[in-house]
PDB file of C-alpha atoms in Angstrom:
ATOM      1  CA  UNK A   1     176.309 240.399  78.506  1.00  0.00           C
ATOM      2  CA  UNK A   2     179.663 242.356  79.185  1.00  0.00           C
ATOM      3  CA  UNK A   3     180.263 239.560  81.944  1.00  0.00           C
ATOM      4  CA  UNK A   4     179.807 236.426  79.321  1.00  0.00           C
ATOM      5  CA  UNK A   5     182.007 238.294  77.131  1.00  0.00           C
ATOM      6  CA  UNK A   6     184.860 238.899  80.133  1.00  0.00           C
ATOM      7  CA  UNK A   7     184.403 235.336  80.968  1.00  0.00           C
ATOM      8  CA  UNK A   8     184.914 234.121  77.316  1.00  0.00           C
ATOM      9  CA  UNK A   9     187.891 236.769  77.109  1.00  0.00           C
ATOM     10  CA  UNK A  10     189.816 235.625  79.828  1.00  0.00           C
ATOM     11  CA  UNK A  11     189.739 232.106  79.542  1.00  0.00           C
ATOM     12  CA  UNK A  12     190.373 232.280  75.772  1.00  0.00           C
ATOM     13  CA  UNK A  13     193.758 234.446  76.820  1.00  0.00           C
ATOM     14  CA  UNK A  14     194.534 231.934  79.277  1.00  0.00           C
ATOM     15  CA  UNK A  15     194.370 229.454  76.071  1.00  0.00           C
ATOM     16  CA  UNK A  16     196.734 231.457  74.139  1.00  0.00           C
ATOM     17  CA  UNK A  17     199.486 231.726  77.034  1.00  0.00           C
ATOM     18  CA  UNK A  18     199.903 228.108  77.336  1.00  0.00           C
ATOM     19  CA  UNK A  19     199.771 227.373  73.813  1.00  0.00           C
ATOM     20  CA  UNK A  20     202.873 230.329  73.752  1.00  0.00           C
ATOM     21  CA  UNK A  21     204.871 228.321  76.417  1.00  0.00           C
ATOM     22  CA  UNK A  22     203.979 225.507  73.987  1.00  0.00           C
ATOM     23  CA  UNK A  23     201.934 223.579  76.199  1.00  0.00           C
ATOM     24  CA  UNK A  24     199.733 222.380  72.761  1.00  0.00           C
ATOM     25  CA  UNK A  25     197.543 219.406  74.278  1.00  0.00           C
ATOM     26  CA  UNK A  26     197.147 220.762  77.729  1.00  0.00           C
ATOM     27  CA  UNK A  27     196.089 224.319  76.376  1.00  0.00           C
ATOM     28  CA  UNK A  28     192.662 224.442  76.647  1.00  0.00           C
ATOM     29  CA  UNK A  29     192.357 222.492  80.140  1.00  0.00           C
ATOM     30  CA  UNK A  30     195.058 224.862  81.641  1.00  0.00           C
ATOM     31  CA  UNK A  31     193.125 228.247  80.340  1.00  0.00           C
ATOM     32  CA  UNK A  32     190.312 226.982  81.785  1.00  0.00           C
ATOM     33  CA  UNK A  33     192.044 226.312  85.391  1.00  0.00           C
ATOM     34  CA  UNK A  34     193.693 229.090  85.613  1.00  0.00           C
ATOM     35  CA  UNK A  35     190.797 231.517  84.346  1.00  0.00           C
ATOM     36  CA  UNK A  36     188.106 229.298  87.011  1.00  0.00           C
ATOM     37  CA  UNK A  37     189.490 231.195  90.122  1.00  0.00           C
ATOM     38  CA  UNK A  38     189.387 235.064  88.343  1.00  0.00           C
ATOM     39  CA  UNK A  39     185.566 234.251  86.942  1.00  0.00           C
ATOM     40  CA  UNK A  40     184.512 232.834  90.576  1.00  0.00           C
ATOM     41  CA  UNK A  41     185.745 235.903  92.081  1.00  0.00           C
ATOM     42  CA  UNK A  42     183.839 238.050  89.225  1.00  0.00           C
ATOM     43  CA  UNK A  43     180.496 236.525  89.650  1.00  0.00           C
ATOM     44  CA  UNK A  44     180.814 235.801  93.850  1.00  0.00           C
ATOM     45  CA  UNK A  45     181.069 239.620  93.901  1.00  0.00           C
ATOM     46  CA  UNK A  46     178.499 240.469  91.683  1.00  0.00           C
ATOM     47  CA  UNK A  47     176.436 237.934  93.460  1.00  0.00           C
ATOM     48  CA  UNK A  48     177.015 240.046  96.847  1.00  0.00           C
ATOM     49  CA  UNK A  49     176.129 243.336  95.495  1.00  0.00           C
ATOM     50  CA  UNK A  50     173.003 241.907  93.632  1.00  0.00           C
ATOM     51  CA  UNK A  51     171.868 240.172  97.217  1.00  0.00           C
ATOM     52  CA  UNK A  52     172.482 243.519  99.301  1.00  0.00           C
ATOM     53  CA  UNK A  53     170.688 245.228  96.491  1.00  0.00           C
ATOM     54  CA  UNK A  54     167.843 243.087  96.756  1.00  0.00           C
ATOM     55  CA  UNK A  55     167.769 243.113 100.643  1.00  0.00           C
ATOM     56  CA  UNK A  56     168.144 246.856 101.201  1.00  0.00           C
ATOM     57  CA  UNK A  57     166.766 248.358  97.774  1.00  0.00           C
ATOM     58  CA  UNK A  58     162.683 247.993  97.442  1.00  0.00           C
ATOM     59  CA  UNK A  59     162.241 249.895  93.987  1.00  0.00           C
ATOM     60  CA  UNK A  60     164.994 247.688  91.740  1.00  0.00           C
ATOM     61  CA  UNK A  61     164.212 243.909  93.344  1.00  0.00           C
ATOM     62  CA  UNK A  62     163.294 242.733  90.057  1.00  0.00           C
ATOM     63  CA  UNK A  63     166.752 243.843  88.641  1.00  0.00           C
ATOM     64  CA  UNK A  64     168.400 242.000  91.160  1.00  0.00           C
ATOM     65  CA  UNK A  65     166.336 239.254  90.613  1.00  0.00           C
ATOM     66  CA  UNK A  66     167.248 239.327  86.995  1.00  0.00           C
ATOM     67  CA  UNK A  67     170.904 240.251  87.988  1.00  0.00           C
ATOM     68  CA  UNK A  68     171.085 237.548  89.883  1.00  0.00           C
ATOM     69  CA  UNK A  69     169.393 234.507  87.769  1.00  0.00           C
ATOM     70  CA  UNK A  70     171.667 236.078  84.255  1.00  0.00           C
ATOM     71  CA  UNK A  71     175.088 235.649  86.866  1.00  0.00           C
ATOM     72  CA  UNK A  72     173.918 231.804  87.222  1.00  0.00           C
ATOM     73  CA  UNK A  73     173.447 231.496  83.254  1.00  0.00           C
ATOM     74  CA  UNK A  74     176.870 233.151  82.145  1.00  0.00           C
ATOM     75  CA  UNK A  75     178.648 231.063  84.702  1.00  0.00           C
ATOM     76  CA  UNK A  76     177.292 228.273  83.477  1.00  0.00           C
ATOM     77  CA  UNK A  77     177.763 229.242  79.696  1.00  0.00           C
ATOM     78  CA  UNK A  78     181.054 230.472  80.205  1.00  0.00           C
ATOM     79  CA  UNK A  79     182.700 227.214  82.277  1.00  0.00           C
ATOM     80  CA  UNK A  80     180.506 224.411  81.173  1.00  0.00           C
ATOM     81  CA  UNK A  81     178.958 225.177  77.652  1.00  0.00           C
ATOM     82  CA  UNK A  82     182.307 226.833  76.303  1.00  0.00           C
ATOM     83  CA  UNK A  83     184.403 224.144  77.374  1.00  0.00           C
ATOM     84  CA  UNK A  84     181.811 221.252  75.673  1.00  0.00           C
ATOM     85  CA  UNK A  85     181.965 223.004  73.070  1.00  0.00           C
ATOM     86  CA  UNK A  86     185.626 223.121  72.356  1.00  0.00           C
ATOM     87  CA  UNK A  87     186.978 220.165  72.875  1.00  0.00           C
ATOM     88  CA  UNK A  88     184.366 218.043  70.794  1.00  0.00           C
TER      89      UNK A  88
END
């Protein structure tokens, strides 16, 4: 959940710099641009640790598989089903 939240949170501050350099109409497809390459990042690393985890740690494979499967969700949620959702 803290990583949907990030998500939302940086790409919603992304929104509010351009619309401070006055950049009204392109706002919300410039925050989303420029926060794309800092969420990849986020989740590709997450994604790593939750693979090795699952590879080299027997006890917690379920978390990883659940770690792993919620990192696919939020990065869907927070790039696709945000963005749908704001500019209808």
């Amino acid at each position: 959940m803290g990583m949907g939240v990030d998500s939302n949170v940086l790409i919603f501050e992304r929104i509010r710099e351009e619309l401070r350099w006055g950049r009204v109409r392109l706002a919300v497809d410039g925050g989303y641009d420029k926060a794309l390459l800092n969420d990849c990042r986020l989740y590709v690393t997450t994604l790593i640790t939750g693979v090795a985890l699952f590879l080299f740690a027997g006890p917690i494979k379920g978390f990883c598989r659940d770690l792993m499967s919620r990192i696919g969700i939020n990065l869907f949620t927070a790039l696709i089903g945000t963005k749908s959702s704001s500019t209808s």
